[in-house]
Coordinates of C-alpha atoms in Angstrom, one line a residue:
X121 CA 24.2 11.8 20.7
X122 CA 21.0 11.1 19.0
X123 CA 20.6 10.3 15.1
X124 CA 18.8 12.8 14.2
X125 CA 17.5 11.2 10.8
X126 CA 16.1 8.8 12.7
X127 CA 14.2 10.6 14.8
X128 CA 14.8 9.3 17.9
X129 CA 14.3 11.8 21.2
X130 CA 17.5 12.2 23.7
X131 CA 15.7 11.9 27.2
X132 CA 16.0 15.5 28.3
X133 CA 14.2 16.1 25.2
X134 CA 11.1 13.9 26.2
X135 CA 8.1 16.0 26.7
X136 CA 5.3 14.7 29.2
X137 CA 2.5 15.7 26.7
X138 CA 3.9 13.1 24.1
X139 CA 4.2 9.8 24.7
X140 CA 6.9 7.6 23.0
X141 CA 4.8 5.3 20.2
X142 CA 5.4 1.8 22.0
X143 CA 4.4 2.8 25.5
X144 CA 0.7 2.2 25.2
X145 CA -2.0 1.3 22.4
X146 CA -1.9 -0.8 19.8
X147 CA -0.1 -1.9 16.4
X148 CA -1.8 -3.7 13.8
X149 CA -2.9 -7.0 15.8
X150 CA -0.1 -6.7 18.7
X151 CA 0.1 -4.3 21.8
X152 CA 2.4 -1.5 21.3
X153 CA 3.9 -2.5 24.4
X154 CA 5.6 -5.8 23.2
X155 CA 7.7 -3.0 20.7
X156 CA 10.5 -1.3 21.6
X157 CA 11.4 1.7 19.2
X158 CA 15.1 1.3 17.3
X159 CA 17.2 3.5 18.3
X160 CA 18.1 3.2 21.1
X161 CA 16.9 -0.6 20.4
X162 CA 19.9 -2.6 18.7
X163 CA 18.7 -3.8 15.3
X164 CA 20.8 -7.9 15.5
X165 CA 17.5 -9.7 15.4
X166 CA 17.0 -8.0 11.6
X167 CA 18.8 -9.7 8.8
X168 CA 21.4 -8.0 6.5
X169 CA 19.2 -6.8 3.7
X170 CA 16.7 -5.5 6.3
X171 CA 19.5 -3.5 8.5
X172 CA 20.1 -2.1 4.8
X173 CA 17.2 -0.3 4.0
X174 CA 15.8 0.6 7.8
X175 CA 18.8 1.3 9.6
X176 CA 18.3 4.8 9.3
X177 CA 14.7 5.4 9.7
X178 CA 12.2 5.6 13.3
X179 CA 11.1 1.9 14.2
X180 CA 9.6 -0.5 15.9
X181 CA 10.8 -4.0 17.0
X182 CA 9.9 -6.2 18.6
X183 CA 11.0 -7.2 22.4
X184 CA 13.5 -9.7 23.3
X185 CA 11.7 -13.3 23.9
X186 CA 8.5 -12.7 21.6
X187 CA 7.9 -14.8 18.4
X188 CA 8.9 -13.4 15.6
X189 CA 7.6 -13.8 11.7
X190 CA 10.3 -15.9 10.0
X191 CA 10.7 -17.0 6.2
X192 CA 11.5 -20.3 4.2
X193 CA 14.4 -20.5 2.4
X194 CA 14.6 -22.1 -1.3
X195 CA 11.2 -20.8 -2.1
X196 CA 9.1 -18.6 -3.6
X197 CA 7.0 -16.0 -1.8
X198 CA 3.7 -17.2 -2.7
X199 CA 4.5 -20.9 -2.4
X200 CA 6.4 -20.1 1.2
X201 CA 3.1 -18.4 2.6
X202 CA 1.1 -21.6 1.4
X203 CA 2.9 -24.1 2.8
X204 CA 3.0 -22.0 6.3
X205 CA -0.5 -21.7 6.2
X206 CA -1.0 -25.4 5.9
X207 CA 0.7 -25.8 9.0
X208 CA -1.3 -23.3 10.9
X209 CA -3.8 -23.8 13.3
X210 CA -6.6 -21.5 14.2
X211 CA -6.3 -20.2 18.4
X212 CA -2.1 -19.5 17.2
X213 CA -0.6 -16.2 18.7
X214 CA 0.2 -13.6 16.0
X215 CA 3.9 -13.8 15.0
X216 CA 4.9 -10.3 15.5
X217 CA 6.6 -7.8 12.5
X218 CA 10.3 -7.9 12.5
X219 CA 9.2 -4.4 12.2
X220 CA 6.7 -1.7 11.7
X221 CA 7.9 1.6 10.6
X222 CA 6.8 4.8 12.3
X223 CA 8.7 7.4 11.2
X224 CA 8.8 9.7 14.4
X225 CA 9.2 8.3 18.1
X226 CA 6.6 9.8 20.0
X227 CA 2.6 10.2 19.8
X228 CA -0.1 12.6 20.9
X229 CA -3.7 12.7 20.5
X230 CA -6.0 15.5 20.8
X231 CA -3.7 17.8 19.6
X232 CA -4.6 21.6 18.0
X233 CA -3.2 23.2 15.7
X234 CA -2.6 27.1 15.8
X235 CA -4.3 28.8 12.0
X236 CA -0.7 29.6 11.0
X237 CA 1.0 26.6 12.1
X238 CA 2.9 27.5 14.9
X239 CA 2.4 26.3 17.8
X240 CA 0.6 23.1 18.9
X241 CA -1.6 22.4 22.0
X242 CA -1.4 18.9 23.4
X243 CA -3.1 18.5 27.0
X244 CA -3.6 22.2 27.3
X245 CA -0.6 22.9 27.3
X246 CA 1.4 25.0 23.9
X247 CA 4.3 24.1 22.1
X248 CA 6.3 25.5 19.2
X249 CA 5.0 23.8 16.4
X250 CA 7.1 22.6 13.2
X251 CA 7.4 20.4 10.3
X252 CA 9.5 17.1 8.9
X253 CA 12.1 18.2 6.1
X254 CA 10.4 18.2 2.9
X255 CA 11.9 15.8 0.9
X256 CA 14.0 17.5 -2.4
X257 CA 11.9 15.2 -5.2
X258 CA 8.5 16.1 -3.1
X259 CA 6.8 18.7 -5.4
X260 CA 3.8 19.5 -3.2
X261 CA 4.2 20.6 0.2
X262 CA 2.0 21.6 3.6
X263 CA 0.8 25.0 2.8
X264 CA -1.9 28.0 4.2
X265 CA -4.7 25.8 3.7
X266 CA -3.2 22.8 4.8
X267 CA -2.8 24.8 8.3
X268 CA -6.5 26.3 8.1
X269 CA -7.8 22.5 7.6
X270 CA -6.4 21.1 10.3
X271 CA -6.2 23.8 12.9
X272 CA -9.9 23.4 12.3
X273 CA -10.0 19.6 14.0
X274 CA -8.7 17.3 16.8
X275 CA -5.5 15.7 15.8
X276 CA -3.1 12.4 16.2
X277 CA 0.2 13.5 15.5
X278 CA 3.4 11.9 15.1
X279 CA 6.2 13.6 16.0
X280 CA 9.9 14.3 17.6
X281 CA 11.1 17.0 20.0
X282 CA 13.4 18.9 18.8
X283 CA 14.9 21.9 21.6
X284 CA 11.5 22.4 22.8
X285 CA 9.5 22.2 19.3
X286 CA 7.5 19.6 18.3
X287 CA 8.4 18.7 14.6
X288 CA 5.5 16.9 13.0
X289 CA 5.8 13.6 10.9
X290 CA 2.4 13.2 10.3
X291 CA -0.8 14.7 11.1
X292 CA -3.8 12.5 11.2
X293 CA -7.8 14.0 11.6
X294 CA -9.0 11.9 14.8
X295 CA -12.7 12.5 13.4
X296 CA -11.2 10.0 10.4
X297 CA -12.7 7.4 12.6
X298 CA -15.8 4.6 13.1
X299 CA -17.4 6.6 15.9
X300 CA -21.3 5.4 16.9
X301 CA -23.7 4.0 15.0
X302 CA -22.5 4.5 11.6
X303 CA -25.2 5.4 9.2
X304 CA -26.4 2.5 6.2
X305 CA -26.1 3.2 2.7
X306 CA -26.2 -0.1 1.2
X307 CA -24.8 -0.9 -2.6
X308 CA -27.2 -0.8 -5.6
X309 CA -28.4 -4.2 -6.0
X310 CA -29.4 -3.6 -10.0
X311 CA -25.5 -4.5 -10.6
X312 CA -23.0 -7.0 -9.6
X313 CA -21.2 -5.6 -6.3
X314 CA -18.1 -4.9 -7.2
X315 CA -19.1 -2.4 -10.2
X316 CA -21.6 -1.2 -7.4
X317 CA -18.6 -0.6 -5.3
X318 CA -16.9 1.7 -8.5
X319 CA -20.1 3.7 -8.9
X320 CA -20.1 4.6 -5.2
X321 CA -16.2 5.6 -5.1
X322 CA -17.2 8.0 -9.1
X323 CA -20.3 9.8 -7.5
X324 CA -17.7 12.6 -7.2
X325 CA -16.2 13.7 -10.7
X326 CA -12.8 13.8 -8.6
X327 CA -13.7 10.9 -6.7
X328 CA -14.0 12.6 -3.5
X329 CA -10.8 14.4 -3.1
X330 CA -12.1 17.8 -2.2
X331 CA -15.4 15.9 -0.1
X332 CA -15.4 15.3 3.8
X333 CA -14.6 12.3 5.7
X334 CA -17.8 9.9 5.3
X335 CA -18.4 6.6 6.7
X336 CA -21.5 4.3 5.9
X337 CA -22.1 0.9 6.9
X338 CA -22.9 -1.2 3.5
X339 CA -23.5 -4.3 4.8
X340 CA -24.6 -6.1 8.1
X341 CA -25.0 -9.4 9.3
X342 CA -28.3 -10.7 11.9
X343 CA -27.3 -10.0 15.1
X344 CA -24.5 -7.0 14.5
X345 CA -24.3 -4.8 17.3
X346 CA -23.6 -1.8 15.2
X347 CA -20.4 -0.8 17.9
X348 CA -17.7 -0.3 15.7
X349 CA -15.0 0.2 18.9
X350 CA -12.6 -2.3 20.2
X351 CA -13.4 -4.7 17.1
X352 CA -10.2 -6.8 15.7
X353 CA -10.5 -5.4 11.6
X354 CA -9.6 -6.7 8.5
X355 CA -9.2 -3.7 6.0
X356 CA -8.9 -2.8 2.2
X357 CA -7.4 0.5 1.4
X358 CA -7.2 1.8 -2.6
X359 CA -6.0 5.7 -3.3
X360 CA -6.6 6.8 -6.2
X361 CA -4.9 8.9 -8.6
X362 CA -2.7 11.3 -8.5
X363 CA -3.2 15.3 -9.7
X364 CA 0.3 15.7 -11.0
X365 CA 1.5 12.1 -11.9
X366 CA 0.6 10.3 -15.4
X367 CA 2.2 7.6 -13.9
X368 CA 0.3 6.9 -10.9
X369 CA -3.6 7.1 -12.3
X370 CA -3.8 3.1 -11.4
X371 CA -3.7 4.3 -7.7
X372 CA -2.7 2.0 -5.1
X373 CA -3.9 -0.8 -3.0
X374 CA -2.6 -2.3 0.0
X375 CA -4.5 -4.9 3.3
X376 CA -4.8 -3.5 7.0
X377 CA -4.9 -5.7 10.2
X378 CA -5.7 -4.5 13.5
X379 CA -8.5 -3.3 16.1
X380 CA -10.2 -0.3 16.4
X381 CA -10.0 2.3 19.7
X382 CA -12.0 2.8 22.1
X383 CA -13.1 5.3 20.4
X384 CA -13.4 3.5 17.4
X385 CA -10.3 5.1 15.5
X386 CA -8.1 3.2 12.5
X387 CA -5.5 5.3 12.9
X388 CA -3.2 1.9 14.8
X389 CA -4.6 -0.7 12.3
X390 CA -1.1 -1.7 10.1
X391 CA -1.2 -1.5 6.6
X392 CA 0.7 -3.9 4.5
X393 CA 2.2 -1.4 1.8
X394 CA 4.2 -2.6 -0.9
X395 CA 6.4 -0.4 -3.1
X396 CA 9.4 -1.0 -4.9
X397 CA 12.5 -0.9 -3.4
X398 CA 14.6 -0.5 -6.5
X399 CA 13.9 3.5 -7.1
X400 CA 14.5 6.0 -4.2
X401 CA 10.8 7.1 -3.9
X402 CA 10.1 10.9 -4.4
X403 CA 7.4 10.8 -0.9
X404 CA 10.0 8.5 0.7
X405 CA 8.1 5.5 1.2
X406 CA 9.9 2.1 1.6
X407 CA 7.8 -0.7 1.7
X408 CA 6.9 -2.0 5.2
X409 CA 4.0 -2.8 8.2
X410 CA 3.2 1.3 8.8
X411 CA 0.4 2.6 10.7
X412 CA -2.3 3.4 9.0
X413 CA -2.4 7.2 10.2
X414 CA 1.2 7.2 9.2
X415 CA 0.3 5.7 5.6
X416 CA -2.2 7.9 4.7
X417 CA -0.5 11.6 6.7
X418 CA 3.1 11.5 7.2
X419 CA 3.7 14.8 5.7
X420 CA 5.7 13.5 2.6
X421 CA 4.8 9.6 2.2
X422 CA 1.0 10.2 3.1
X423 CA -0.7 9.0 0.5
X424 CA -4.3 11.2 1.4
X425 CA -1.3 14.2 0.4
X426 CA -1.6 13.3 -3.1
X427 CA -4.8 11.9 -3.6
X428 CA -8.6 10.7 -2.3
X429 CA -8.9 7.0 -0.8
X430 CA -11.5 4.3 0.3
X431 CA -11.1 2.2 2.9
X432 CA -13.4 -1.0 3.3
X433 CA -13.5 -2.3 7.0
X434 CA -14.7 -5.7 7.9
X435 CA -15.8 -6.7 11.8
X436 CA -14.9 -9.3 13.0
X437 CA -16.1 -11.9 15.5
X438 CA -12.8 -13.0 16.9
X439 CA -8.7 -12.1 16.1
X440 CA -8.1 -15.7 14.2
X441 CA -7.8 -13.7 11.0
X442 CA -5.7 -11.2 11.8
X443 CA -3.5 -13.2 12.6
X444 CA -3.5 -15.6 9.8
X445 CA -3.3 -12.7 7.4
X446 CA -0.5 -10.3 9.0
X447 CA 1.7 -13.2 9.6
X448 CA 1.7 -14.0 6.2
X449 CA 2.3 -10.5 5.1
X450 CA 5.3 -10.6 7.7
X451 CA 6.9 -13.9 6.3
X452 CA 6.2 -12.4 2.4
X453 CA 8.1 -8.7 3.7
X454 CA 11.1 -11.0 5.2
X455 CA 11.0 -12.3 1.3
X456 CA 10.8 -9.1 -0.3
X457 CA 13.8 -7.4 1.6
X458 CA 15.9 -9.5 0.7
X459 CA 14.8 -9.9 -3.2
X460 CA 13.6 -13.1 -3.0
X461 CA 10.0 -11.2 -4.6
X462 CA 11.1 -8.8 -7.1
X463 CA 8.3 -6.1 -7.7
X464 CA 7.8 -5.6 -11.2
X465 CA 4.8 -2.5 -12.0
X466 CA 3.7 -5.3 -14.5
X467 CA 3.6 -8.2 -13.0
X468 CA 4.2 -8.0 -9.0
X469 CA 2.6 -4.3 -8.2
X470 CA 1.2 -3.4 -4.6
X471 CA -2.2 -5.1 -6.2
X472 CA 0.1 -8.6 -7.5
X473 CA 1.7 -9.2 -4.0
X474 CA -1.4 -8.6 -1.9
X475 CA -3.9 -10.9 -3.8
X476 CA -1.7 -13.1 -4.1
X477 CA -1.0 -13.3 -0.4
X478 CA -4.9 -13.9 0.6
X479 CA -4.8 -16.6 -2.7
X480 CA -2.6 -18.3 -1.0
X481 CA -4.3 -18.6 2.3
X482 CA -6.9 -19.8 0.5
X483 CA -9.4 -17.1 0.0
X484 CA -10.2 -17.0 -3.6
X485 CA -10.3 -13.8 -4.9
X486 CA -11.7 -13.6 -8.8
X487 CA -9.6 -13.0 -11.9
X488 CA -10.6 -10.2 -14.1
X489 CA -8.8 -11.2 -17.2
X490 CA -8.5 -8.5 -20.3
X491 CA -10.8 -8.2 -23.0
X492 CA -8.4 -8.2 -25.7
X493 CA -5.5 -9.9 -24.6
X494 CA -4.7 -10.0 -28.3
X495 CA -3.5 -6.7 -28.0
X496 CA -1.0 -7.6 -26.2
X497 CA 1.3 -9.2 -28.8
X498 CA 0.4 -6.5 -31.1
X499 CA 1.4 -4.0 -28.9
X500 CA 4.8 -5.7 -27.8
X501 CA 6.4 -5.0 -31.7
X502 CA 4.5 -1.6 -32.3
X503 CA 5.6 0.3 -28.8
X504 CA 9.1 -1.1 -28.9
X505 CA 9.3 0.1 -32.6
X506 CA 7.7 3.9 -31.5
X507 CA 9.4 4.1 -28.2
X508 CA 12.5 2.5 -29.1
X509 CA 13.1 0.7 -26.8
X510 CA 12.2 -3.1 -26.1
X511 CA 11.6 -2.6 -22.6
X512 CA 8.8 -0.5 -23.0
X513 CA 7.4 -3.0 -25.5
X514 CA 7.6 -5.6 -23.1
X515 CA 6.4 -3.9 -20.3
X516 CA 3.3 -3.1 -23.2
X517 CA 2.8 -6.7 -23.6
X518 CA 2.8 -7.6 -19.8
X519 CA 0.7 -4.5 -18.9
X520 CA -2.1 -5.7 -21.1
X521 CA -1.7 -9.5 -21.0
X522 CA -1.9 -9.3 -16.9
X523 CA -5.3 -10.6 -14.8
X524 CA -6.4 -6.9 -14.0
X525 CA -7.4 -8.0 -10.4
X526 CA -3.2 -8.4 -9.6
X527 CA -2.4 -5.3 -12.0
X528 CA -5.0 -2.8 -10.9
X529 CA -5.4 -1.3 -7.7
X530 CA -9.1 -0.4 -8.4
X531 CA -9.8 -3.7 -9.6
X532 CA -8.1 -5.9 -6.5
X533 CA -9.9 -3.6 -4.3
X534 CA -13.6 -4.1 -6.2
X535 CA -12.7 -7.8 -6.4
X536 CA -11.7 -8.6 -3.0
X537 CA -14.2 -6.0 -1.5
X538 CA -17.1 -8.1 -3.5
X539 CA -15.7 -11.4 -2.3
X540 CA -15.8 -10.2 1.7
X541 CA -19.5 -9.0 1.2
X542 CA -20.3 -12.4 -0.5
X543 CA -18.8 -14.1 2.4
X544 CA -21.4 -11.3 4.9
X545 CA -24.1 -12.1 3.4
X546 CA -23.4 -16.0 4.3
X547 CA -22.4 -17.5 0.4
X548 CA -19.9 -20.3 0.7
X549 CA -16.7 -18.7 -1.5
X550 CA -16.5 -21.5 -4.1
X551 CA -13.1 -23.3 -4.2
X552 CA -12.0 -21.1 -0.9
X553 CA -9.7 -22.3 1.6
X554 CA -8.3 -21.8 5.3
X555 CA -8.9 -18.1 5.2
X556 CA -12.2 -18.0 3.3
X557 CA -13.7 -20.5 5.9
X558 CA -12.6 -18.2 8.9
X559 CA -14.1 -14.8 7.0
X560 CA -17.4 -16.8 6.4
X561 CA -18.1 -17.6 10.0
X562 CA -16.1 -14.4 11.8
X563 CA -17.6 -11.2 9.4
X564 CA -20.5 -9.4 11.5
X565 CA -20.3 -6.0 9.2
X566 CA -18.6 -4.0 6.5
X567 CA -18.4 -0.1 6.4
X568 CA -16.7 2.0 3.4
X569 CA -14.8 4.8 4.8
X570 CA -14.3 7.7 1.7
X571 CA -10.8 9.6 3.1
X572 CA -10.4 13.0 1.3
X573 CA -7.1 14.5 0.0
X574 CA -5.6 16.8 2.5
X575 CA -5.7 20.3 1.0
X576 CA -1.8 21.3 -0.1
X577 CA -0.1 23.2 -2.9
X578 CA -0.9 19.6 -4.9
X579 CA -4.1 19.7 -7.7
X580 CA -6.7 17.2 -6.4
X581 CA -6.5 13.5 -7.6
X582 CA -9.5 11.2 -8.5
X583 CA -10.7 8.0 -8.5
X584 CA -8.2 5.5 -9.7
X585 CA -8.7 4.0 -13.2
X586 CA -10.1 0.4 -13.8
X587 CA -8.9 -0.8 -16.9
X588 CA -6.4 -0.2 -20.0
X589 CA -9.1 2.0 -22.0
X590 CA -9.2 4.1 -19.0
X591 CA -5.8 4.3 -18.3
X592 CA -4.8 5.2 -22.1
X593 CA -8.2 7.9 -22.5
X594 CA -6.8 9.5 -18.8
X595 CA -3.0 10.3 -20.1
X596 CA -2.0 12.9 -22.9
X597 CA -1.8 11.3 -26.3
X598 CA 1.2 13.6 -27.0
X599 CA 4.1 11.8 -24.8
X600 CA 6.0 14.9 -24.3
X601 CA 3.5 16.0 -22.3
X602 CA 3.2 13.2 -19.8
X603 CA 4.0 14.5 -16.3
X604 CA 6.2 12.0 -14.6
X605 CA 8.4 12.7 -11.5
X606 CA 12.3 11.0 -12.0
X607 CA 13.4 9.3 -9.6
X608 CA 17.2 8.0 -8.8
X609 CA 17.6 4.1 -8.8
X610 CA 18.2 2.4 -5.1
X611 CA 20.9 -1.2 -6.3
X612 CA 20.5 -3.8 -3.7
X613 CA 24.0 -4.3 -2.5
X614 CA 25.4 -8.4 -4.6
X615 CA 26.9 -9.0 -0.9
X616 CA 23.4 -9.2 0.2
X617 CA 21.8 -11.4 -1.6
X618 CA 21.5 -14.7 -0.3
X619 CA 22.5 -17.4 -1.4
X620 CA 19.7 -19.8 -1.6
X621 CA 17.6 -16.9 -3.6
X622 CA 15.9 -19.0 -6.7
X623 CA 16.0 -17.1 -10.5
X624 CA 13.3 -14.7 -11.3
X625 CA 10.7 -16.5 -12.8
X626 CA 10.5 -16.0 -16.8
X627 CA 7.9 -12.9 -17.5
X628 CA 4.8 -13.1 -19.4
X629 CA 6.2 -11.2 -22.5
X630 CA 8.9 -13.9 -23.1
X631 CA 7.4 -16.1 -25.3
X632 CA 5.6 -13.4 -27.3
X633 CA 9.5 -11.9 -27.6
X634 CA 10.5 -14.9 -28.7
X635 CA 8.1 -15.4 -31.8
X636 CA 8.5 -12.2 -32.9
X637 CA 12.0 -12.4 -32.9
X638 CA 11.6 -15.8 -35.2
X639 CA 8.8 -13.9 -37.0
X640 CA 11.9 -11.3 -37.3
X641 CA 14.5 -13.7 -38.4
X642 CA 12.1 -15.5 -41.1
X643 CA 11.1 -12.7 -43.0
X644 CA 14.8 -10.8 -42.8
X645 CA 15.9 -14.8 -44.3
X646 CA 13.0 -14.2 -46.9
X647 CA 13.7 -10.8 -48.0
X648 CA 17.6 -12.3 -48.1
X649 CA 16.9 -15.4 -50.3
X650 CA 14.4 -13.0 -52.9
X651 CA 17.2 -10.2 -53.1
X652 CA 20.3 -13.0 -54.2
X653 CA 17.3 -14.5 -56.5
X654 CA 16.6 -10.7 -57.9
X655 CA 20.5 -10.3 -58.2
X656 CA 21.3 -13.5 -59.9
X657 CA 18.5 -13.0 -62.1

């Protein structure tokens, strides 16, 4: 029988208009052909801690006999990818994923939508038409003008067959795409590029949310063809805030490998999105390798559901950094699986892991430090004190103690983005390494994609915010009124853990805990030693 929460088709089910994901294409840097989708695939080649959290979900693995990203054990992430990289040498196949997750088994292009939703044409020929479960935590869902928006294009879908209906698992715009010669809109030169790069993404008041797809080339090197298909990509992606979530107005950033179609589509590139594992996510993400159609439009996890995004897409002369960069993010997800890299929103977001990834492959990406990291201490005593609760006050502490380019989506994305279009324009990236070196000989062009929010029963989002000030003047002052969705908490299983996993490193608010709590015991000891000397007196 087939496990029907893992989407995979029974072969009398198989429908000649949709092809399984694997059988042709690519994924990220790899052809889909050296996959093999799981189930029926046996997952042994995964370890424990991965079998936990994707045996029951649609993916793909790689083929019996192909190299495979591995890990080091007894070391931290960061430190891991580093001492790979050393070892590396530039002309070296791509380790594949362990695993990229799809979410559905089959693909179709070209597909149309009916007005109402009903029935789907692939290759001319009509289908029923129907959607994934919406998820019980998902408060947004496909709705009338999600169907008029996208019966009104060509679409990639992603989907299952289920008696004869084809039940969608994401729905991607095949116009969202680097298609001829792309028109150039350079970045205002009166201003350092990457606060250029924020006044381009705010031209909108909702930071494009509700504007069409656009794509404009920003930067080009002598010599650049200006053909945008069949080019290996190295991609930054930032979505920006949610309409319904105080929570999420920091966005989200994540690094894309891959080449583009043909017909110059993204939709294959694979995004490296990292999300914590601990909470059982309301859109059902788990963090993984996922296709970049899949990222942005599975119908629950999609992040262009719930708000706009911007996508900055660098050509490339050659695949030697794709595969640098994807098979470090491979060996860092082998890490983070199995909790050897603990996210932390404070300290080790989506922003934290990924810059410190291309760090350590040596391309050096600048630190944004805080204005007033003063504030910091102060505001570890006075939230913990409001709140009640020291974990907030920490968390405080951390949040505004933190180099803004690993906290802040936004700011990782302007920080790297302005790095790449040093490198372009042919600047040496002072103190850069093995990856920098490659960028500044391989970049021919950069191109800023703006992805609009799908229309759904959701309120648009906006632009994500850039710093502290922002954050604090976006949410309501009144904490009773902050919208927040709860989530139940996923515990990775004690049996799993390894057992050469090191200790968490100590956090940034420890030693500010620390002298407050002396500060604390010194004047309760003074206010002691004056009350026996008011009593005896």
């Amino acid at each position: 029988m087939r496990d029907r929460a893992r989407g995979a088709p029974l072969d009398d089910e198989l429908d000649p208009d949709l092809v399984p994901a694997t059988a042709a294409g690519r994924l990220g840097p790899w052809d889909a052909a050296d996959f093999e989708l799981a189930p029926p695939a046996a997952l042994d080649a995964l370890t424990p801690s991965e079998c936990f959290y994707f045996s029951g979900e649609c993916i793909a693995v790689p083929r019996r006999g192909l190299a495979v990203a591995g890990f080091a054990r007894g070391v931290r992430a960061d430190d891991d990818v580093a001492q790979w990289s050393r070892q590396w040498q530039s002309g070296t196949e791509p380790a594949h994923a362990p695993l990229i997750l799809l979410g559905a088994p089959l693909r179709a292009d070209d597909a149309r939508l009916d007005a109402a939703a009903r029935t789907i044409t692939i290759a001319r020929r009509t289908h029923p038409f129907a959607l994934t479960p919406r998820l019980p935590l998902n408060r947004s869902w496909f709705d009338a003008s999600s169907a008029a928006w996208f019966a009104s294009r060509s679409l990639r879908v992603r989907a299952s067959i289920e008696g004869g209906t084809v039940v969608a698992r994401t729905l991607w715009p095949e116009e969202f795409a680097l298609a001829g010669t792309l028109p150039s809109a350079a970045l205002a030169a009166d201003r350092p590029p990457a606060l250029a790069l924020r006044a381009r993404m705010r031209e909108d008041p909702r930071g494009g949310a509700g504007l069409p797809f656009a794509a404009h080339s920003i930067r080009e090197r002598t010599g650049w063809t200006g053909d945008w298909t069949d080019k290996p990509v190295l991609a930054l992606v930032v979505n920006g805030a949610q309409g319904d979530d105080d929570e999420a107005w920091a966005g989200h950033f994540a690094v894309a490998t891959g080449r583009t179609s043909s017909r110059g589509s993204i939709a294959d590139l694979v995004v490296d999105n990292f999300y914590t594992l601990d909470i059982v996510s309301e859109k059902g993400i788990l963090a993984a390798p996922v296709p970049l159609d899949a990222y942005l439009g599975d119908l629950n996890s999609g992040q262009a559901w719930y708000r706009p995004s911007w996508v900055l897409v660098v050509a490339l002369a050659s695949d030697t950094a794709l595969a640098l960069v994807q098979s470090a993010f491979d060996r860092v997800y082998r890490q983070f699986w199995r909790h050897q890299l603990v996210y932390r929103h404070s300290t080790m977001n989506c922003a934290g892991v990924s810059v410190d990834v291309l760090r350590a492959l040596g391309l050096p990406v600048r630190q944004r430090m805080p204005r007033h990291r003063s504030r910091a201490w102060l505001a570890l005593p006075w939230v913990a004190l409001t709140q009640r609760s020291l974990f907030k006050g920490r968390l405080a502490c951390e949040y505004l103690a933190e180099d803004t380019t690993r906290l802040l989506p936004a700011v990782a994305f302007e920080q790297t983005s302005a790095l790449l279009l040093s490198l372009a324009g042919g600047a040496n990236a002072e103190g850069g390494g093995l990856l920098a070196g490659i960028l500044a000989r391989d970049v021919e062009a950069i191109a800023l994609l703006r992805i609009p929010q799908f229309p759904s029963s959701r309120r648009f989002g906006s632009w994500p915010v850039a710093s502290a000030d922002e954050y604090f003047a976006a949410i309501p002052t009144d904490p009773a009124k902050m919208e927040t969705v709860p989530v139940p908490a996923r515990l990775f299983p004690r049996e799993l853990r390894d057992g050469d996993l090191l200790p968490r490193p100590r956090e940034p608010s420890d030693l500010p805990l620390a002298l407050w709590g002396l500060a604390l015991l010194a004047a309760l000891g003074a206010l002691i030693a004056w009350l026996a000397t008011f009593v005896s007196a």
